[in-house]
Short mmCIF file of C-alpha atoms and ligand atoms in Angstrom, two decimals:
data_model
loop_
_atom_site.label_atom_id
_atom_site.label_comp_id
_atom_site.label_asym_id
_atom_site.label_seq_id
_atom_site.Cartn_x
_atom_site.Cartn_y
_atom_site.Cartn_z
CA MET A 475 0.00 0.00 0.00
CA THR A 476 0.96 3.62 -0.27
CA SER A 477 2.01 6.03 2.40
CA ARG A 478 0.30 9.14 1.05
CA ASN A 479 -2.10 10.85 3.42
CA ARG A 480 -4.33 12.44 0.80
CA PRO A 481 -5.72 11.12 -2.45
CA PHE A 482 -5.17 12.56 -5.93
CA VAL A 483 -7.94 15.19 -6.10
CA VAL A 484 -9.85 16.02 -9.30
CA GLY A 485 -11.99 19.16 -8.96
CA LEU A 486 -15.21 18.74 -10.97
CA THR A 487 -17.16 21.83 -11.89
CA GLY A 488 -19.63 23.19 -14.42
CA GLY A 489 -22.54 25.61 -14.53
CA ILE A 490 -25.99 24.79 -13.20
CA GLY A 491 -27.47 21.91 -15.19
CA SER A 492 -24.24 21.17 -17.09
CA GLY A 493 -24.22 17.57 -15.85
CA LYS A 494 -21.89 17.63 -12.84
CA SER A 495 -24.08 15.22 -10.88
CA ALA A 496 -24.39 12.88 -13.85
CA ALA A 497 -20.61 12.91 -14.40
CA ALA A 498 -19.90 12.53 -10.67
CA ALA A 499 -22.24 9.54 -10.45
CA ARG A 500 -20.34 7.85 -13.27
CA PHE A 501 -16.95 8.51 -11.64
CA ALA A 502 -18.31 7.08 -8.37
CA ALA A 503 -19.73 4.00 -10.12
CA LEU A 504 -16.23 3.37 -11.52
CA GLY A 505 -14.75 3.47 -8.01
CA ALA A 506 -13.65 7.07 -7.44
CA ALA A 507 -14.20 8.57 -4.01
CA LEU A 508 -16.68 11.44 -4.16
CA VAL A 509 -16.88 14.61 -2.07
CA ASP A 510 -19.72 16.93 -3.04
CA THR A 511 -19.72 20.40 -1.49
CA ASP A 512 -23.41 20.96 -2.32
CA GLN A 513 -24.35 17.74 -0.58
CA ILE A 514 -22.27 18.78 2.44
CA ALA A 515 -24.07 22.15 2.53
CA HIS A 516 -27.40 20.30 2.54
CA GLN A 517 -26.31 18.01 5.36
CA LEU A 518 -25.09 20.95 7.45
CA THR A 519 -28.50 22.62 7.10
CA ALA A 520 -30.68 19.49 7.48
CA PRO A 521 -32.51 18.85 10.79
CA HIS A 522 -29.86 18.74 13.58
CA GLY A 523 -27.19 19.66 11.02
CA ALA A 524 -23.98 21.16 12.36
CA ALA A 525 -24.80 24.68 11.08
CA ILE A 526 -28.32 24.95 12.51
CA ASP A 527 -27.47 26.32 15.98
CA ALA A 528 -25.18 28.99 14.52
CA LEU A 529 -27.80 29.97 11.91
CA ARG A 530 -30.51 30.23 14.56
CA ALA A 531 -28.26 32.36 16.76
CA GLU A 532 -27.42 34.66 13.83
CA PHE A 533 -30.80 35.00 12.09
CA GLY A 534 -33.40 33.91 14.65
CA ASP A 535 -36.07 31.22 14.68
CA GLU A 536 -37.72 32.56 11.55
CA VAL A 537 -35.10 30.93 9.30
CA ILE A 538 -35.49 27.51 10.99
CA ALA A 539 -38.39 25.29 9.87
CA ALA A 540 -40.58 23.25 12.23
CA ASP A 541 -38.52 20.10 11.58
CA GLY A 542 -35.33 21.85 12.69
CA ALA A 543 -33.86 22.24 9.20
CA LEU A 544 -32.91 25.53 7.60
CA ASP A 545 -36.01 27.11 6.02
CA ARG A 546 -34.40 27.55 2.60
CA ALA A 547 -37.13 29.78 1.19
CA ALA A 548 -36.99 32.14 4.19
CA MET A 549 -33.18 32.20 4.14
CA ARG A 550 -33.07 32.77 0.39
CA ALA A 551 -35.52 35.67 0.68
CA LEU A 552 -33.42 37.24 3.44
CA ALA A 553 -30.09 36.71 1.66
CA PHE A 554 -31.51 37.99 -1.62
CA SER A 555 -32.89 41.22 -0.12
CA ASP A 556 -29.88 41.91 2.12
CA PRO A 557 -26.31 41.38 0.85
CA ALA A 558 -24.94 41.71 4.40
CA ALA A 559 -27.16 38.82 5.50
CA ARG A 560 -25.83 36.78 2.60
CA GLN A 561 -22.28 37.47 3.76
CA ARG A 562 -23.14 36.45 7.33
CA LEU A 563 -24.71 33.25 5.99
CA GLU A 564 -21.58 32.47 3.96
CA ALA A 565 -19.33 33.31 6.93
CA ILE A 566 -21.12 30.57 8.88
CA LEU A 567 -21.46 27.97 6.14
CA HIS A 568 -18.25 28.21 4.13
CA PRO A 569 -15.77 27.33 6.91
CA LEU A 570 -17.97 24.38 7.92
CA ILE A 571 -18.19 23.14 4.31
CA ARG A 572 -14.42 23.48 3.90
CA ALA A 573 -13.71 21.65 7.18
CA GLU A 574 -16.07 18.81 6.31
CA SER A 575 -14.74 18.44 2.77
CA ASP A 576 -11.16 18.40 4.09
CA ALA A 577 -12.14 15.71 6.60
CA GLN A 578 -13.75 13.62 3.85
CA ILE A 579 -10.74 14.09 1.56
CA GLY A 580 -8.42 12.98 4.36
CA ALA A 581 -10.58 9.93 5.06
CA ALA A 582 -10.42 8.84 1.39
CA HIS A 583 -6.63 8.44 1.22
CA ALA A 584 -6.89 4.83 0.06
CA ALA A 585 -9.11 5.64 -2.96
CA PRO A 586 -7.51 5.47 -6.44
CA TYR A 587 -8.42 9.17 -6.78
CA LEU A 588 -11.09 11.52 -5.48
CA VAL A 589 -13.61 13.70 -7.32
CA LEU A 590 -14.34 16.95 -5.46
CA VAL A 591 -17.56 18.48 -6.84
CA VAL A 592 -17.53 22.27 -6.45
CA PRO A 593 -20.15 24.18 -8.48
CA LEU A 594 -18.35 27.51 -7.98
CA LEU A 595 -14.80 26.24 -8.43
CA PHE A 596 -13.82 29.08 -10.75
CA GLU A 597 -14.84 31.59 -8.07
CA SER A 598 -13.10 29.77 -5.21
CA GLY A 599 -9.33 29.93 -4.85
CA THR A 600 -9.35 27.78 -1.72
CA TYR A 601 -10.89 24.78 -3.46
CA ARG A 602 -8.78 25.22 -6.57
CA ALA A 603 -5.70 25.02 -4.39
CA ARG A 604 -6.85 21.59 -3.16
CA CYS A 605 -7.14 20.17 -6.69
CA ASP A 606 -4.40 18.29 -8.52
CA ARG A 607 -6.45 18.54 -11.71
CA ILE A 608 -9.64 20.33 -12.81
CA ALA A 609 -12.35 18.79 -15.00
CA VAL A 610 -15.07 21.06 -16.37
CA VAL A 611 -18.41 19.75 -17.64
CA ASP A 612 -19.20 21.96 -20.59
CA ILE A 613 -22.41 22.53 -22.56
CA PRO A 614 -23.78 25.43 -24.63
CA GLU A 615 -25.88 27.90 -22.61
CA ALA A 616 -29.08 27.16 -24.57
CA LEU A 617 -28.86 23.47 -23.69
CA GLN A 618 -28.05 24.34 -20.07
CA ILE A 619 -31.27 26.38 -19.86
CA GLU A 620 -33.29 23.65 -21.57
CA ARG A 621 -32.09 20.91 -19.19
CA VAL A 622 -32.57 22.99 -16.03
CA VAL A 623 -36.07 24.06 -17.09
CA ARG A 624 -36.95 20.40 -17.70
CA ARG A 625 -35.45 19.29 -14.36
CA SER A 626 -36.73 22.08 -12.10
CA GLY A 627 -39.79 23.71 -13.64
CA LEU A 628 -38.09 27.11 -13.30
CA SER A 629 -38.69 29.48 -16.21
CA ALA A 630 -35.99 30.09 -18.79
CA GLU A 631 -35.67 33.66 -17.41
CA GLN A 632 -35.13 32.39 -13.86
CA VAL A 633 -32.46 29.97 -15.04
CA ALA A 634 -30.77 32.72 -17.05
CA SER A 635 -30.62 34.94 -13.96
CA ILE A 636 -29.00 32.13 -11.93
CA MET A 637 -26.49 31.64 -14.75
CA ALA A 638 -25.76 35.38 -14.82
CA ALA A 639 -24.63 35.16 -11.19
CA GLN A 640 -22.21 32.31 -11.97
CA ALA A 641 -18.89 32.37 -13.80
CA THR A 642 -19.22 32.40 -17.58
CA ARG A 643 -18.71 29.36 -19.76
CA GLU A 644 -15.43 30.85 -21.02
CA GLN A 645 -14.18 31.50 -17.48
CA ARG A 646 -14.85 27.91 -16.49
CA ARG A 647 -13.23 26.58 -19.64
CA SER A 648 -10.14 28.69 -18.90
CA ILE A 649 -9.38 26.71 -15.71
CA ALA A 650 -10.02 23.27 -17.22
CA ASP A 651 -7.25 20.70 -17.46
CA ASP A 652 -9.88 18.36 -18.91
CA LEU A 653 -13.09 19.37 -20.69
CA ILE A 654 -16.07 17.02 -20.59
CA ASP A 655 -18.44 17.80 -23.46
CA ASN A 656 -21.96 16.98 -22.25
CA SER A 657 -23.86 18.22 -25.30
CA GLY A 658 -24.51 14.63 -26.39
CA ASP A 659 -26.46 11.86 -24.70
CA LEU A 660 -25.61 10.15 -21.40
CA ALA A 661 -23.76 7.36 -23.20
CA ALA A 662 -21.44 9.96 -24.74
CA LEU A 663 -20.88 11.50 -21.30
CA HIS A 664 -20.05 8.09 -19.84
CA THR A 665 -17.54 7.31 -22.60
CA GLN A 666 -15.61 10.48 -21.75
CA VAL A 667 -15.78 9.87 -17.99
CA ASP A 668 -14.56 6.30 -18.50
CA ALA A 669 -11.50 7.54 -20.41
CA LEU A 670 -10.75 10.13 -17.73
CA ASP A 671 -11.15 7.49 -15.03
CA CYS A 672 -8.28 5.53 -16.63
CA ARG A 673 -6.06 8.60 -16.72
CA TYR A 674 -6.86 9.69 -13.17
CA ARG A 675 -6.15 6.20 -11.85
CA ALA A 676 -2.74 6.30 -13.52
CA GLN A 677 -2.04 9.81 -12.26
CA GLY A 678 -3.26 8.90 -8.77
CA SER A 679 -0.97 5.90 -8.54
CA SER A 680 2.03 7.83 -9.83
CA VAL A 681 1.41 10.54 -7.20
CA ALA A 682 1.22 7.76 -4.61
CA ARG A 683 4.57 6.28 -5.71
CA HIS A 684 6.32 9.62 -5.50
CA SER A 685 4.90 10.88 -2.21
P1 LIG B 1300 -25.69 19.67 -12.48
O1 LIG B 1300 -25.36 18.68 -11.37
O2 LIG B 1300 -24.47 20.22 -13.16
O3 LIG B 1300 -26.64 20.76 -12.06
P2 LIG B 1300 -27.17 17.42 -13.60
O4 LIG B 1300 -26.18 16.30 -13.65
O5 LIG B 1300 -28.18 17.40 -12.48
O6 LIG B 1300 -26.44 18.85 -13.64
O7 LIG B 1300 -27.90 17.49 -15.02
C1 LIG B 1300 -28.94 18.44 -15.26
C2 LIG B 1300 -30.15 17.74 -15.86
O8 LIG B 1300 -29.82 17.30 -17.16
C3 LIG B 1300 -30.58 16.51 -15.07
O9 LIG B 1300 -31.98 16.40 -15.13
C4 LIG B 1300 -29.90 15.37 -15.83
O10 LIG B 1300 -30.62 14.18 -15.70
C5 LIG B 1300 -29.93 15.89 -17.25
N1 LIG B 1300 -28.77 15.44 -18.04
C6 LIG B 1300 -27.47 15.43 -17.66
N2 LIG B 1300 -26.68 15.00 -18.68
C7 LIG B 1300 -27.51 14.72 -19.71
C8 LIG B 1300 -27.30 14.21 -21.05
N3 LIG B 1300 -26.08 13.96 -21.53
N4 LIG B 1300 -28.39 14.06 -21.82
C9 LIG B 1300 -29.63 14.34 -21.37
N5 LIG B 1300 -29.89 14.81 -20.14
C10 LIG B 1300 -28.85 15.01 -19.31
#
């Protein structure tokens, strides 16, 4: 076995609806360890989640639902109308998300490699610094809107306004070591992920030999 204390980390990013979850699921099915920062954020704000007490202390009972979870609609309304509230929310959540993802990365040291899913990877220097390689799931904006509308029932205008708040397609592409083109069907996505899986396994084991 190897003596490394962290796995080879592939940062996986892409805009909303680009297919990050679909790509991540394929990597995981092939045996990669998976750490998903969105999933961690959900767990932190679920009933009895580690962020709930701090959120209640900061924003009051009105942002906590009856089941003890974060009331996402109430919190979103507050954060949307008040940028300072949004900053206070991020000041509570972001360090907890980072700590939990670091703990999960550390616990996965025996995996062939690890996929770290970070929707806002372009915007976040701290996560980029944790990545040995960055894979970007890429699709044209029109297809992105079409898939999110179909998945969520949001209007095309609502999806476009979410996209406007994210990095642009070109910005994301500029940080990619590997581009995953998800404009085809799921089989085409899987073929690309399978090829990357082979490369990441090789890179992961060569990092292990040299560390
Ligand atoms: P993200 O995690 O980046 O937001 P998802 O993986 O959830 O994106 O994909 C967005 C939507 O598009 C989902 O409903 C998913 O099932 C669908 N989807 C993803 N990839 C494809 C594909 N290649 N062909 C058709 N639908 C896809």
